[in-house]
Amino acid sequence: MAAAQYKHQSVKDYVAAKRRGDRATTDRIVREVTARFDTRTTDGSEAAELLDATMAVRFGEDL
């Protein structure tokens, strides 16, 4: 799935960072999305989309 197909900016940023091989950024985004989910400041769709991206995009794909 291409980054443009994701709705949440955080997930688009995650996909771009993961393709670049930027582990610090991917880890930060996961922590931020998890915190929003844990505190119920999101409806869960962001976390679900992040999970899909995690499974669909290989780390360092653009290298």
PDB file of C-alpha atoms in Angstrom:
ATOM      1  CA  MET A   1       0.000   0.000   0.000  1.00  0.00           C
ATOM      2  CA  ALA A   2       1.465   3.358  -0.989  1.00  0.00           C
ATOM      3  CA  ALA A   3       1.787   6.114   1.593  1.00  0.00           C
ATOM      4  CA  ALA A   4      -0.726   8.267  -0.285  1.00  0.00           C
ATOM      5  CA  GLN A   5      -3.434   5.666   0.379  1.00  0.00           C
ATOM      6  CA  TYR A   6      -3.243   6.117   4.147  1.00  0.00           C
ATOM      7  CA  LYS A   7      -5.595   8.630   5.786  1.00  0.00           C
ATOM      8  CA  HIS A   8      -3.594   9.576   8.870  1.00  0.00           C
ATOM      9  CA  GLN A   9      -0.560  11.849   8.484  1.00  0.00           C
ATOM     10  CA  SER A  10       1.220   9.958  11.244  1.00  0.00           C
ATOM     11  CA  VAL A  11       0.948   6.743   9.242  1.00  0.00           C
ATOM     12  CA  LYS A  12       2.160   8.443   6.063  1.00  0.00           C
ATOM     13  CA  ASP A  13       5.148   9.756   8.033  1.00  0.00           C
ATOM     14  CA  TYR A  14       5.717   6.280   9.521  1.00  0.00           C
ATOM     15  CA  VAL A  15       5.743   4.652   6.074  1.00  0.00           C
ATOM     16  CA  ALA A  16       8.184   7.233   4.712  1.00  0.00           C
ATOM     17  CA  ALA A  17      10.497   6.783   7.701  1.00  0.00           C
ATOM     18  CA  LYS A  18      10.292   3.008   7.546  1.00  0.00           C
ATOM     19  CA  ARG A  19      11.180   2.992   3.860  1.00  0.00           C
ATOM     20  CA  ARG A  20      14.164   5.245   4.600  1.00  0.00           C
ATOM     21  CA  GLY A  21      15.299   2.902   7.346  1.00  0.00           C
ATOM     22  CA  ASP A  22      14.825   5.575  10.025  1.00  0.00           C
ATOM     23  CA  ARG A  23      14.200   3.485  13.135  1.00  0.00           C
ATOM     24  CA  ALA A  24      14.257   6.448  15.548  1.00  0.00           C
ATOM     25  CA  THR A  25      11.373   8.122  13.724  1.00  0.00           C
ATOM     26  CA  THR A  26       9.336   4.940  13.308  1.00  0.00           C
ATOM     27  CA  ASP A  27       9.757   4.156  17.011  1.00  0.00           C
ATOM     28  CA  ARG A  28       8.707   7.700  17.968  1.00  0.00           C
ATOM     29  CA  ILE A  29       5.592   7.555  15.791  1.00  0.00           C
ATOM     30  CA  VAL A  30       4.592   4.182  17.232  1.00  0.00           C
ATOM     31  CA  ARG A  31       4.976   5.579  20.766  1.00  0.00           C
ATOM     32  CA  GLU A  32       2.887   8.655  19.912  1.00  0.00           C
ATOM     33  CA  VAL A  33       0.093   6.683  18.239  1.00  0.00           C
ATOM     34  CA  THR A  34       0.072   4.166  21.086  1.00  0.00           C
ATOM     35  CA  ALA A  35      -0.200   6.984  23.641  1.00  0.00           C
ATOM     36  CA  ARG A  36      -3.144   8.511  21.772  1.00  0.00           C
ATOM     37  CA  PHE A  37      -4.835   5.127  21.623  1.00  0.00           C
ATOM     38  CA  ASP A  38      -4.129   4.342  25.282  1.00  0.00           C
ATOM     39  CA  THR A  39      -5.594   7.675  26.399  1.00  0.00           C
ATOM     40  CA  ARG A  40      -8.556   7.320  24.041  1.00  0.00           C
ATOM     41  CA  THR A  41      -7.756  10.553  22.215  1.00  0.00           C
ATOM     42  CA  THR A  42      -8.228   8.680  18.935  1.00  0.00           C
ATOM     43  CA  ASP A  43     -10.974   6.357  17.728  1.00  0.00           C
ATOM     44  CA  GLY A  44      -8.560   3.513  17.044  1.00  0.00           C
ATOM     45  CA  SER A  45      -8.512   3.900  13.273  1.00  0.00           C
ATOM     46  CA  GLU A  46      -5.060   5.503  13.426  1.00  0.00           C
ATOM     47  CA  ALA A  47      -3.652   2.542  15.380  1.00  0.00           C
ATOM     48  CA  ALA A  48      -5.324   0.058  13.034  1.00  0.00           C
ATOM     49  CA  GLU A  49      -3.912   1.846   9.997  1.00  0.00           C
ATOM     50  CA  LEU A  50      -0.464   1.898  11.607  1.00  0.00           C
ATOM     51  CA  LEU A  51      -0.669  -1.855  12.142  1.00  0.00           C
ATOM     52  CA  ASP A  52      -1.554  -2.336   8.474  1.00  0.00           C
ATOM     53  CA  ALA A  53       1.417  -0.196   7.450  1.00  0.00           C
ATOM     54  CA  THR A  54       3.693  -2.120   9.791  1.00  0.00           C
ATOM     55  CA  MET A  55       2.742  -5.352   8.071  1.00  0.00           C
ATOM     56  CA  ALA A  56       2.782  -3.972   4.509  1.00  0.00           C
ATOM     57  CA  VAL A  57       6.021  -1.972   4.372  1.00  0.00           C
ATOM     58  CA  ARG A  58       9.469  -3.481   4.708  1.00  0.00           C
ATOM     59  CA  PHE A  59      12.080  -1.630   6.743  1.00  0.00           C
ATOM     60  CA  GLY A  60      14.645   0.104   4.519  1.00  0.00           C
ATOM     61  CA  GLU A  61      12.642  -0.703   1.389  1.00  0.00           C
ATOM     62  CA  ASP A  62      13.991   2.351  -0.462  1.00  0.00           C
ATOM     63  CA  LEU A  63      17.632   1.616   0.334  1.00  0.00           C
TER      64      LEU A  63
END
